[in-house]
mmCIF file of C-alpha atoms and ligand atoms in Angstrom:
data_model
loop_
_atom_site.group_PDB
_atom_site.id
_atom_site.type_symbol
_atom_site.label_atom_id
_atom_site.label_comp_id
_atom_site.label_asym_id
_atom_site.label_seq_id
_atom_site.Cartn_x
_atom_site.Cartn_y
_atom_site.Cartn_z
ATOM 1 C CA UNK A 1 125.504 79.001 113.519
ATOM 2 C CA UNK A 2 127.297 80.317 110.292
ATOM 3 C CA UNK A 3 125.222 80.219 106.905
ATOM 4 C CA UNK A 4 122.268 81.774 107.135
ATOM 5 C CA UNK A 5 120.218 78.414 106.225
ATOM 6 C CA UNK A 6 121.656 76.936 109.469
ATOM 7 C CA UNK A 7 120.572 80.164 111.629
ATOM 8 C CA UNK A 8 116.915 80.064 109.878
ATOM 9 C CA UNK A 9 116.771 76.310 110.005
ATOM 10 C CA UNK A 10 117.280 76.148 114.504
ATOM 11 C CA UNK A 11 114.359 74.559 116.011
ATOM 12 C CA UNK A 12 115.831 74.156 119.840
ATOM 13 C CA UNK A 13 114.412 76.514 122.138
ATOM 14 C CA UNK A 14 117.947 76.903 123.683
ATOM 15 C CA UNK A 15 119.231 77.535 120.412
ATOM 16 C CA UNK A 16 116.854 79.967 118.849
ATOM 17 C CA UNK A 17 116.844 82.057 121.913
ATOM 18 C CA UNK A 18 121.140 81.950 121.479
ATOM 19 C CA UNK A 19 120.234 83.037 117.851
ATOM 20 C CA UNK A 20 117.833 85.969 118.775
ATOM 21 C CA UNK A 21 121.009 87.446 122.109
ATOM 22 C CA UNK A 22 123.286 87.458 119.262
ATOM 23 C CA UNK A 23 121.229 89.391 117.001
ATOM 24 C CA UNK A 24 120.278 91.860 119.836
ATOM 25 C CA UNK A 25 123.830 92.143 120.890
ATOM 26 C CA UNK A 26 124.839 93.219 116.926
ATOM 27 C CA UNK A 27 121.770 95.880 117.025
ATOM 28 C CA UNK A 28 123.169 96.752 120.295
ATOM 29 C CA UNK A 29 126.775 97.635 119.288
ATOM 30 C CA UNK A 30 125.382 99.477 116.058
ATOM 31 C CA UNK A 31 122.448 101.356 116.952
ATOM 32 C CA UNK A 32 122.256 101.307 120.834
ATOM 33 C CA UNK A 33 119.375 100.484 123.168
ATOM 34 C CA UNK A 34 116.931 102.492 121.008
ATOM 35 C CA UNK A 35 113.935 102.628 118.655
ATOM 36 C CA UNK A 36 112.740 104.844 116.319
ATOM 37 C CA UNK A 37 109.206 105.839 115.994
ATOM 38 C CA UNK A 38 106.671 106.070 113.235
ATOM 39 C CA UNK A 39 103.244 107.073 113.284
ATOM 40 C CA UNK A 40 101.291 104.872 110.704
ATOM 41 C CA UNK A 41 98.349 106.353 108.768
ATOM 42 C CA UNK A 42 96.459 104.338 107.233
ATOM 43 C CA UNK A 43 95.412 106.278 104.216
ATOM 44 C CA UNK A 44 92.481 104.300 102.538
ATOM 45 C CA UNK A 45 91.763 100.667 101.715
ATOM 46 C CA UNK A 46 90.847 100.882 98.453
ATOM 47 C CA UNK A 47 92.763 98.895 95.833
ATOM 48 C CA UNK A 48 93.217 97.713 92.359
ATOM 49 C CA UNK A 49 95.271 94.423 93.024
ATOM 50 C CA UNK A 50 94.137 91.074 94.079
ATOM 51 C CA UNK A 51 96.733 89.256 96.325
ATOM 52 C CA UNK A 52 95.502 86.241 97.148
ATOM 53 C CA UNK A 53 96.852 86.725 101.183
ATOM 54 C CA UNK A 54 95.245 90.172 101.506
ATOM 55 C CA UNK A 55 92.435 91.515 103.363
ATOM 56 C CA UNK A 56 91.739 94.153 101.422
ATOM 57 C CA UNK A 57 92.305 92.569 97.980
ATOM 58 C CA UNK A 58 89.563 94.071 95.690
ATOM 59 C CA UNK A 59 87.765 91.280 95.078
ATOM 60 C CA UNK A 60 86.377 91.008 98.896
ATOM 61 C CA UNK A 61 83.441 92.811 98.500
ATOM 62 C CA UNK A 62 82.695 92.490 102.419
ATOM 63 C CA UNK A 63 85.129 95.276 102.817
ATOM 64 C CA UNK A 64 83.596 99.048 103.419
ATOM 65 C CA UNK A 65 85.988 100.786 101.321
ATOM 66 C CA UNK A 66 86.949 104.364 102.668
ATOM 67 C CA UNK A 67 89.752 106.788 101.538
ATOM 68 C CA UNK A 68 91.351 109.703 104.242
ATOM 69 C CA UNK A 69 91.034 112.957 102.277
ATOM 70 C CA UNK A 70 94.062 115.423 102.677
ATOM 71 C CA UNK A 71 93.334 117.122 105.683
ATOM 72 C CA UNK A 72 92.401 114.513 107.627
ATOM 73 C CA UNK A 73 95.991 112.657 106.859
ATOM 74 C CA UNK A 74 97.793 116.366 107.859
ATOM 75 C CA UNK A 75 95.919 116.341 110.961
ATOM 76 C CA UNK A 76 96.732 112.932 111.729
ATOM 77 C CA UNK A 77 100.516 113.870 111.090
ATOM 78 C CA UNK A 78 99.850 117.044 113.745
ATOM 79 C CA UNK A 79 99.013 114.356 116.062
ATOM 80 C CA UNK A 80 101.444 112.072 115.628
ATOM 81 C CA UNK A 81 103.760 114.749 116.335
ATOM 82 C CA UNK A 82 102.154 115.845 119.127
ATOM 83 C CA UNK A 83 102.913 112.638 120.308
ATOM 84 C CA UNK A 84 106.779 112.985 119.999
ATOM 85 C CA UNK A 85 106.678 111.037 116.544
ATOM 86 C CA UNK A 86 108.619 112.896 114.133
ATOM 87 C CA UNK A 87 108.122 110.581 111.130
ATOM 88 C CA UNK A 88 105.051 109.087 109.825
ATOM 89 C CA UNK A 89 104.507 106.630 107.260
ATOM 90 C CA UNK A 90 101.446 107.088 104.535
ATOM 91 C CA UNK A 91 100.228 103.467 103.644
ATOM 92 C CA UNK A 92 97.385 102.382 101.517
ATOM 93 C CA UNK A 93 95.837 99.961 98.673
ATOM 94 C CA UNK A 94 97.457 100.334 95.190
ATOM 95 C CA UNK A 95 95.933 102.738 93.134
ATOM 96 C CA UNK A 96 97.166 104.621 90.030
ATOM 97 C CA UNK A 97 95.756 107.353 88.952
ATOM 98 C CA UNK A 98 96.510 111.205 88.102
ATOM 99 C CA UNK A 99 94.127 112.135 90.940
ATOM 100 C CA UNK A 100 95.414 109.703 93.438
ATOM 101 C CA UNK A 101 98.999 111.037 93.007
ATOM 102 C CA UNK A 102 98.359 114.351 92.948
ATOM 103 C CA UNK A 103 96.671 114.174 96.523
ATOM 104 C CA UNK A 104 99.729 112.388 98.193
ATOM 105 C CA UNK A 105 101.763 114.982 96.835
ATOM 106 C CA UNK A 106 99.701 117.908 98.379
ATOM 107 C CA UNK A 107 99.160 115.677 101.628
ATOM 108 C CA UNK A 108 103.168 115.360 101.564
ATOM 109 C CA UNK A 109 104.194 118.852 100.599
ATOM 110 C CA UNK A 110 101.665 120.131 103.871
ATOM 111 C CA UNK A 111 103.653 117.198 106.392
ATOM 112 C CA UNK A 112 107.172 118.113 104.884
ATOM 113 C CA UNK A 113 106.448 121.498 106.226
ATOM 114 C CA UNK A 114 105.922 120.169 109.770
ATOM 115 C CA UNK A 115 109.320 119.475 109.565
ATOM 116 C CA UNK A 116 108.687 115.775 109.728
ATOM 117 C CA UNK A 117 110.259 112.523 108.091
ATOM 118 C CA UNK A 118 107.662 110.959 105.722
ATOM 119 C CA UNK A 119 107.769 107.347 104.612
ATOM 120 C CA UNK A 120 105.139 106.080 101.758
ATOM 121 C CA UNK A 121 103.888 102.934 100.950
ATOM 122 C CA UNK A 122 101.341 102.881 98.405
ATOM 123 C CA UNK A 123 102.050 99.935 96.024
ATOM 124 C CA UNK A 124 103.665 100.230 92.209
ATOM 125 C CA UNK A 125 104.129 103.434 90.752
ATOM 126 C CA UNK A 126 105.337 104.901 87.669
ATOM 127 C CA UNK A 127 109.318 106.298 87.923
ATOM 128 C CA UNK A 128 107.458 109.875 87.549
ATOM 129 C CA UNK A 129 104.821 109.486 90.227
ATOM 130 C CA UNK A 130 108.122 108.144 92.414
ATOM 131 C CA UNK A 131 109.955 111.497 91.725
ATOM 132 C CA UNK A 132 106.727 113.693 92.485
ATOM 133 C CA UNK A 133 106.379 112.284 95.898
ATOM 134 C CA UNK A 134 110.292 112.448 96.165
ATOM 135 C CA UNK A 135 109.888 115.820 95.163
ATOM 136 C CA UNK A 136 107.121 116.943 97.631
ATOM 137 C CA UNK A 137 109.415 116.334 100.682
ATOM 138 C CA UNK A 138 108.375 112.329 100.933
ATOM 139 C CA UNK A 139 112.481 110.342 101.503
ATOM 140 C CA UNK A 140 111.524 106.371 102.198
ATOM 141 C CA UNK A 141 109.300 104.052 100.756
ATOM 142 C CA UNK A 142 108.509 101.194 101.462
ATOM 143 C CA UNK A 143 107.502 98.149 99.088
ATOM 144 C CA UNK A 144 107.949 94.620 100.069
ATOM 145 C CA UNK A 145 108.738 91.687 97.533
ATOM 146 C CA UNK A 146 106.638 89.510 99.470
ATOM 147 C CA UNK A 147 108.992 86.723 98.695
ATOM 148 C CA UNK A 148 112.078 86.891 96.814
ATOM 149 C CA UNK A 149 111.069 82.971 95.007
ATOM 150 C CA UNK A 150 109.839 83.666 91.766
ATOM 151 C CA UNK A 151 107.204 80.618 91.770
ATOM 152 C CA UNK A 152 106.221 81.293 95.427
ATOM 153 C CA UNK A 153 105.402 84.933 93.576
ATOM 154 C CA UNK A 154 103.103 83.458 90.776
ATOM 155 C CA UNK A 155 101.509 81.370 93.924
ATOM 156 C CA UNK A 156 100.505 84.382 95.832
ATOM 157 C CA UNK A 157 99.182 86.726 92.833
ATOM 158 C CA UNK A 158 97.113 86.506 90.040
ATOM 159 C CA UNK A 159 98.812 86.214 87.037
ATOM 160 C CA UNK A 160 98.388 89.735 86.144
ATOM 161 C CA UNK A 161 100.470 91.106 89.312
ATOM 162 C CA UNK A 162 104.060 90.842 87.795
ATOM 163 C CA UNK A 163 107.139 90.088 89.631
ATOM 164 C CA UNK A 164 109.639 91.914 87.535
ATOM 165 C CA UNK A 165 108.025 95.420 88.050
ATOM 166 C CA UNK A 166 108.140 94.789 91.731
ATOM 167 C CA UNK A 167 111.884 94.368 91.171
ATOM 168 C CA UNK A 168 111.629 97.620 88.827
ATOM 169 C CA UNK A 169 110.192 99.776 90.897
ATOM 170 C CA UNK A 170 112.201 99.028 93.731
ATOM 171 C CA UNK A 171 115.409 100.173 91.279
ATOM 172 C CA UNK A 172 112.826 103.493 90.347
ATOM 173 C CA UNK A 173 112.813 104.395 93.951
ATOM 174 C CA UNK A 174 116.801 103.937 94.653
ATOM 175 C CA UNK A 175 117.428 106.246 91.443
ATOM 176 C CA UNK A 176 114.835 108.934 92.905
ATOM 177 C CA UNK A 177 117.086 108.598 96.485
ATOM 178 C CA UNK A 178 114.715 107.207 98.449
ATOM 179 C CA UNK A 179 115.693 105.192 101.444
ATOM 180 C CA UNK A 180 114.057 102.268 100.407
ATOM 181 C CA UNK A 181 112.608 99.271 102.463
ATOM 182 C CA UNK A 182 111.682 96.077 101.372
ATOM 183 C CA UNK A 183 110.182 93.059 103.489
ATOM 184 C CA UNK A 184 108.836 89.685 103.075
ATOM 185 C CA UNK A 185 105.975 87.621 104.342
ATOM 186 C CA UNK A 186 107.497 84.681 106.302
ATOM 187 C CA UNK A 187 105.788 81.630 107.192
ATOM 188 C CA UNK A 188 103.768 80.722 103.759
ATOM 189 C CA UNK A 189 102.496 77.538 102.701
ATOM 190 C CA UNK A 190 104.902 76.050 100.943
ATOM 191 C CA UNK A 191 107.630 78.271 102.377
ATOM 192 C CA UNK A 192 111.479 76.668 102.628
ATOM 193 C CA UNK A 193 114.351 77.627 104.590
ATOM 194 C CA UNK A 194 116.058 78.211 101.552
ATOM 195 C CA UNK A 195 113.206 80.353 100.879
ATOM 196 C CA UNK A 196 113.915 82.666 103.907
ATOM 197 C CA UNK A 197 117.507 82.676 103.486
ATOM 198 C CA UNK A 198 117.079 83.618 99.563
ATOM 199 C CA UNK A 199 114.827 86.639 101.027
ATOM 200 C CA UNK A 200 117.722 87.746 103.318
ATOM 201 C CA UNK A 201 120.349 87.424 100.090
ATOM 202 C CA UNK A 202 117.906 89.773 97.985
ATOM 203 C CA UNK A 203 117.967 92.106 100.471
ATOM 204 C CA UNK A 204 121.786 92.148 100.977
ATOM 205 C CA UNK A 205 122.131 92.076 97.425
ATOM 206 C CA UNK A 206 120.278 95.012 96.400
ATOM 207 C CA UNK A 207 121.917 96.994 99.371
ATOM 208 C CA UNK A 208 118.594 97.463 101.196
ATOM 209 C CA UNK A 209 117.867 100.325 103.472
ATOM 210 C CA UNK A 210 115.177 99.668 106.040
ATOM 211 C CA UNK A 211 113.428 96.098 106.193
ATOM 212 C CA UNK A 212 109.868 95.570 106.980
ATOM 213 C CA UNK A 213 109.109 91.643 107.101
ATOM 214 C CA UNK A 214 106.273 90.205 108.998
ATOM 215 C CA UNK A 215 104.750 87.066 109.231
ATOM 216 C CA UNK A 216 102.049 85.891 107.234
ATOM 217 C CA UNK A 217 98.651 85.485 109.461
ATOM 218 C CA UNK A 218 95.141 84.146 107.085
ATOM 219 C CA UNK A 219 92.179 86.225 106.127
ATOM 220 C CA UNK A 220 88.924 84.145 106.096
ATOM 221 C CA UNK A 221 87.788 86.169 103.186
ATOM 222 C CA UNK A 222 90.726 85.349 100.871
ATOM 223 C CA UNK A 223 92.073 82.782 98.521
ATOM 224 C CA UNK A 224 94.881 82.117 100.555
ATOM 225 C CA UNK A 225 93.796 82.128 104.016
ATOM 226 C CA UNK A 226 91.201 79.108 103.845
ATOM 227 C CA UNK A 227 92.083 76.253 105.599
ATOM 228 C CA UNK A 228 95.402 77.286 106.772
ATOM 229 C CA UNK A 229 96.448 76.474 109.879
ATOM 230 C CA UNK A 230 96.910 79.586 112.488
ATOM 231 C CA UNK A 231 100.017 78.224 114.857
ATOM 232 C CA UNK A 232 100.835 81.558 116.342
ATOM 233 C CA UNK A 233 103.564 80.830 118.162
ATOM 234 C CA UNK A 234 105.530 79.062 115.128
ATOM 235 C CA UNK A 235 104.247 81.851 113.015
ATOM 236 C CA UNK A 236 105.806 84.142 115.300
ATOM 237 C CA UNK A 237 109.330 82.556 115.639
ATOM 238 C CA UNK A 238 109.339 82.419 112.308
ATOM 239 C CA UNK A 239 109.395 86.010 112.047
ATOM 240 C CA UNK A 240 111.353 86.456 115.003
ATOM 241 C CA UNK A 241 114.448 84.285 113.351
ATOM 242 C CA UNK A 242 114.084 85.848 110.237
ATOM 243 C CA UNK A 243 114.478 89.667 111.788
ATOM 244 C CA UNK A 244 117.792 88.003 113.575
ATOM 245 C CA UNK A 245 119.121 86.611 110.474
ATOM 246 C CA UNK A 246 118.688 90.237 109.118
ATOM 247 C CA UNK A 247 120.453 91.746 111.557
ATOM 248 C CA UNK A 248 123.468 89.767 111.719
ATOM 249 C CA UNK A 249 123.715 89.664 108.042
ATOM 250 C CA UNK A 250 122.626 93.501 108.055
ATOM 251 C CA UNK A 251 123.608 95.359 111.272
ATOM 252 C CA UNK A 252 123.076 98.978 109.944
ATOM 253 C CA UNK A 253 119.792 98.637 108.107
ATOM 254 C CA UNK A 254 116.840 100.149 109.907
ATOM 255 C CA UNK A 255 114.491 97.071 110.615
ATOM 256 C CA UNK A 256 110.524 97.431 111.509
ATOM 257 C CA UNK A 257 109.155 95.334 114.262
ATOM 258 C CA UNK A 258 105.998 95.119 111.972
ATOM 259 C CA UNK A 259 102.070 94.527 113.761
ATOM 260 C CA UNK A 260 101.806 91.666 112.529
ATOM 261 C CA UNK A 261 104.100 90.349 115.392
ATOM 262 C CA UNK A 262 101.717 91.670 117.664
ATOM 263 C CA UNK A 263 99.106 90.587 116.490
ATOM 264 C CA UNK A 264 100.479 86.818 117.371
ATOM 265 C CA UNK A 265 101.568 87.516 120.655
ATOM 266 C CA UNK A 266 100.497 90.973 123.152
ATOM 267 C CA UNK A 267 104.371 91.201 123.385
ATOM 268 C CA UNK A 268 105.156 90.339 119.462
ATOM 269 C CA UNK A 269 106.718 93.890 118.988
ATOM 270 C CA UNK A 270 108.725 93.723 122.523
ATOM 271 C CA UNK A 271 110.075 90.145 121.381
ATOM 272 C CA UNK A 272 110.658 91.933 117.675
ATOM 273 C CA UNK A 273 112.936 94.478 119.456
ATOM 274 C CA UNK A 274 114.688 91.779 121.412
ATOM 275 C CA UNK A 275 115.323 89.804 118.121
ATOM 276 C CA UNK A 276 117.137 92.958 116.721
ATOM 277 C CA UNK A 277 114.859 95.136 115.250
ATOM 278 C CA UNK A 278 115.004 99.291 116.074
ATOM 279 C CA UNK A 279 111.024 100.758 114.488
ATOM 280 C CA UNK A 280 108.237 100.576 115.728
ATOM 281 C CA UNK A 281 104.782 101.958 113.443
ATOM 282 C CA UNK A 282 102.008 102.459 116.103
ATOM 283 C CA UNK A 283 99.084 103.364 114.438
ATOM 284 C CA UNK A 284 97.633 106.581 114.485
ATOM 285 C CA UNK A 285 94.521 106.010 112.140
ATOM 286 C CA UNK A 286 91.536 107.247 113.969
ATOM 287 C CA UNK A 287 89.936 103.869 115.225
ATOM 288 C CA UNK A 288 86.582 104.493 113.237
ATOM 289 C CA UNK A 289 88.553 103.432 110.332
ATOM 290 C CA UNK A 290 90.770 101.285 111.759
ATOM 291 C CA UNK A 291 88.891 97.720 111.165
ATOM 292 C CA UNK A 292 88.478 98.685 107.821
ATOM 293 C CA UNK A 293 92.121 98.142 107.205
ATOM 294 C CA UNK A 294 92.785 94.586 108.050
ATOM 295 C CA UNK A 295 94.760 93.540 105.594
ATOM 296 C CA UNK A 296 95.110 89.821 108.013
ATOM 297 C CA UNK A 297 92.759 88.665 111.036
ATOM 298 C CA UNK A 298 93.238 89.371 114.367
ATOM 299 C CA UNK A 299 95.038 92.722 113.481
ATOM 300 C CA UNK A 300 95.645 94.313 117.137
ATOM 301 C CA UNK A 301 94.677 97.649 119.086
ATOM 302 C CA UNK A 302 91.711 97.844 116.967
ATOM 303 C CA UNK A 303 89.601 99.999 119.389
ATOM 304 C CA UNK A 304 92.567 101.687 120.908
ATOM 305 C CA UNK A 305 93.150 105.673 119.941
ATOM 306 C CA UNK A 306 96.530 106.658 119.200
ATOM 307 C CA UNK A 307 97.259 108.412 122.918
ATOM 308 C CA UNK A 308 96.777 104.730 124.534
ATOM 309 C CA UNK A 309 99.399 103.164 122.279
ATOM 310 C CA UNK A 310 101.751 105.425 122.747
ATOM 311 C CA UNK A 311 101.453 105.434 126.684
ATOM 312 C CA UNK A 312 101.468 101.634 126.172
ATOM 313 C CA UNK A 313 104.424 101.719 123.665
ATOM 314 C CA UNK A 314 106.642 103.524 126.317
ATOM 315 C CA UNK A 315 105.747 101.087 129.156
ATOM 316 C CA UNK A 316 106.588 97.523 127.215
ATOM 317 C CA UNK A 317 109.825 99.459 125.882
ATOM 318 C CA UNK A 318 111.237 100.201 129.516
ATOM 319 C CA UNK A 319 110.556 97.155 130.709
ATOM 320 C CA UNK A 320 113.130 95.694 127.963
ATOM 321 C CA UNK A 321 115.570 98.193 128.609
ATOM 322 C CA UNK A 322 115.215 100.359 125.612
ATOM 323 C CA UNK A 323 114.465 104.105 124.809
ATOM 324 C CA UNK A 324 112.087 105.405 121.853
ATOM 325 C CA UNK A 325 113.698 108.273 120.213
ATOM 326 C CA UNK A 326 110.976 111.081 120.562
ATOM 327 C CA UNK A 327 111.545 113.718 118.002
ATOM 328 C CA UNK A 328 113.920 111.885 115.816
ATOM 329 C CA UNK A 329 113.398 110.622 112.319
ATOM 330 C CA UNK A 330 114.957 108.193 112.606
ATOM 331 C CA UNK A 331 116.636 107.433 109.024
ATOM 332 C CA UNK A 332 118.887 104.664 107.873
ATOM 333 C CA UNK A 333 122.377 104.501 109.312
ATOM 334 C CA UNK A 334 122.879 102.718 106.199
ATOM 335 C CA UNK A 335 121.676 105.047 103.396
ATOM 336 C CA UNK A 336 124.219 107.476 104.730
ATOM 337 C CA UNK A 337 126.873 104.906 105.276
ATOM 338 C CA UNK A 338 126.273 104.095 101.286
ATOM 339 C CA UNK A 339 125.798 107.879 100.672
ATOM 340 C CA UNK A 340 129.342 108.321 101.687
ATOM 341 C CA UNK A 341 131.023 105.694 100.000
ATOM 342 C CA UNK A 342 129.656 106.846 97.148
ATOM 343 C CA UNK A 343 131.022 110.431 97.417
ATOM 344 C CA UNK A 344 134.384 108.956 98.010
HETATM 345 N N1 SAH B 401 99.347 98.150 98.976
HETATM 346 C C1 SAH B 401 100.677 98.374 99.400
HETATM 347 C C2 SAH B 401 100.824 98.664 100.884
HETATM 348 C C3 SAH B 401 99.801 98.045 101.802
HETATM 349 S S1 SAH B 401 99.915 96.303 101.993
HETATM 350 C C4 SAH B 401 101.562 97.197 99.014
HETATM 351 O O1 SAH B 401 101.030 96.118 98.822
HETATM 352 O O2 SAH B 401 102.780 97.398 98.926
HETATM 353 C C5 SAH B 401 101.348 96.208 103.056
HETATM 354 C C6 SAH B 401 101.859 94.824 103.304
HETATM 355 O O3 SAH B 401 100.919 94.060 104.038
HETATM 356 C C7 SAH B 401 102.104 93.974 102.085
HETATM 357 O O4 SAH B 401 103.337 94.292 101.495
HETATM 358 C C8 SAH B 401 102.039 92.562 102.642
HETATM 359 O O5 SAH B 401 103.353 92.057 102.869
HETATM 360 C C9 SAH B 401 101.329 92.726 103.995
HETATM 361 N N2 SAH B 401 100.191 91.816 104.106
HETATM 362 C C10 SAH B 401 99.097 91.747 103.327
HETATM 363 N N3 SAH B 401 98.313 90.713 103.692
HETATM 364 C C11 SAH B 401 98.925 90.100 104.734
HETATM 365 C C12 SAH B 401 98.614 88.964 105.533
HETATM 366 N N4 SAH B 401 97.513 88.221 105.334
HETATM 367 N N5 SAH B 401 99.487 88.633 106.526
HETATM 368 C C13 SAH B 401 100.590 89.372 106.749
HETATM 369 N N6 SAH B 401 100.941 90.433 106.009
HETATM 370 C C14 SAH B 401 100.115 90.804 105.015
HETATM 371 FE FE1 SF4 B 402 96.452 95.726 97.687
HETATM 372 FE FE2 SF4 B 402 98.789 95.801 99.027
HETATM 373 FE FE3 SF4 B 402 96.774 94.191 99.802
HETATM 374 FE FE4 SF4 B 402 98.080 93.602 97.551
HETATM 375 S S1 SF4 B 402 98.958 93.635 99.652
HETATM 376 S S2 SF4 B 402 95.852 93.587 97.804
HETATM 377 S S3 SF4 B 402 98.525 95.658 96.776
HETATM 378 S S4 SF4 B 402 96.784 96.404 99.787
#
């Protein structure tokens, strides 16, 4: 069980579940039995791309488009750390624009002074709307490559959505010192292990952070998800394996058990931690707008407020063994570990 083509390639029960004890034993040893928390806010679904796998792509006019103004995405944050979470994470559609920017750095400047951790993802950005947000108090972001396969790439985008300022922005956001996460979909059509294992590389190579990967589930209403067959349980080893070969390859990196997991299995996330990851995002979007934001079908807890999930979250995570760190941030052992050996 050496390359990482051989780990990504095991189809045995027996031998995926060895795969998934040695990755928990590895997240063990580094980071202990515990997981950091992030409340997720779901910040509006409006957007100006068009991936073909996504909900919320602009071109699905079913979608009622809504966008949180700036108090309502401080008061979520109050909330979340009511809740013990001391880091949230701002997510939303792309969208560029003076306006646009200028909010998240007001909305980010008011969190920062609740003394809390702030992660963004909100698409492609110029370097200078990067080093505003920096600025305001904001220190991860996250932006996936969705699949580190060129031609997969032009597959899943229109031809207008461009690969190399993916890549570009993702060196924008190092310069600016973010911790920065990256993540791929897993199980695509047309996906190879050497696919998966490529993904892995990229993120070793460019000395990742925190990793958010999840597996790809169909939307009805896109390009993408018609006619694709739903096996959730493949789906979900999929994802499972490819969280394990990240921690083995990776053992300091932070890793997100992502919703999508859950959203193929009630214990997805549980089975996420188990594989070796150490973050869990519940969701602390107020549930009027929550089925607004389904970026794929079946997205879970959609009528659940945030107080349920987190009285749920701390149940599953006993049962497993492990402890959510309440009023940590919960940063990258890794960005520090680099941090140093840069100083040196
Ligand atoms: N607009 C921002 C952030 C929101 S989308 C961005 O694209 O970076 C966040 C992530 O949702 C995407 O990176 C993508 O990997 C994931 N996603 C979108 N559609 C999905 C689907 N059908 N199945 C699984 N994940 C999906
Ligand atoms: Fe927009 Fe992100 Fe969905 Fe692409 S994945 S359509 S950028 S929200």
């Amino acid at each position: 069980m050496d390359s990482l083509e051989e780990m990504l390639a095991l189809e045995g029960a027996d031998e995926v579940e060895a795969l998934f004890r040695k990755a928990y034993a590895v997240k063990l040893e580094h980071i202990g039995p515990r997981v950091s928390v992030r409340g997720l806010i779901e910040a509006g679904n409006a957007c100006a791309k068009d991936c073909f796998y996504c909900g919320i792509r602009k071109s699905n006019l079913k979608v009622q488009r809504y966008e949180l103004k700036e108090d309502e995405m401080v008061e979520l944050a109050r909330k979340a750390k009511d809740f013990g979470y001391a880091s949230v994470v701002i997510q939303s559609g792309e969208i560029e624009s003076e306006e646009h920017t200028r909010k998240i750095e007001r909305t980010v400047q008011r969190i920062a002074e609740l003394n809390m951790g702030i992660t963004l993802s909100l698409g492609e950005q110029d370097a200078d709307v990067y080093k505003r947000w920096r600025e305001a108090g904001a220190t991860r972001y996250l932006l996936r490559i969705e699949t580190a396969n060129r031609q997969m790439y032009a597959r899943l985008h229109p031809e207008s959505h461009s690969y190399d300022r993916r890549l570009k922005c993702l060196k924008e956001l190092r310069k600016c010192d973010y911790q920065v996460g990256t993540g791929v979909m897993c199980a695509l059509p047309g996906e190879s292990v050497q696919n998966l294992a490529d993904a892995i590389r990229f993120f070793r190579d460019e000395d990742v952070d925190m990793i958010g990967m999840g597996p790809y589930i169909p939307h009805p209403d896109t390009p993408l998800g018609v006619g694709v067959e739903l096996d959730k349980e493949r789906r979900l080893i999929t994802g499972l394996k490819m969280i394990a070969a990240a921690r083995i390859t990776l053992p300091k990196v932070n890793i997100a058990a992502a919703t999508a997991l859950q959203a193929l299995a009630e214990d997805g996330r549980e089975r996420g931690i188990k594989a070796g990851a150490n973050v869990l995002m519940p969701n602390v979007t107020d549930v009027e707008y929550r089925a607004n934001y389904q970026l794929y079908a079946g997205k879970p807890c959609l009528n659940e407020n945030a107080g349920l999930c987190r009285a749920c979250l701390d149940r599953r995570l006993e049962a497993i063994g492990e402890k959510i760190l309440y009023g940590e941030r919960g940063d990258s052992l890794r960005y520090f570990e680099r941090c140093r050996n840069e100083q040196r």
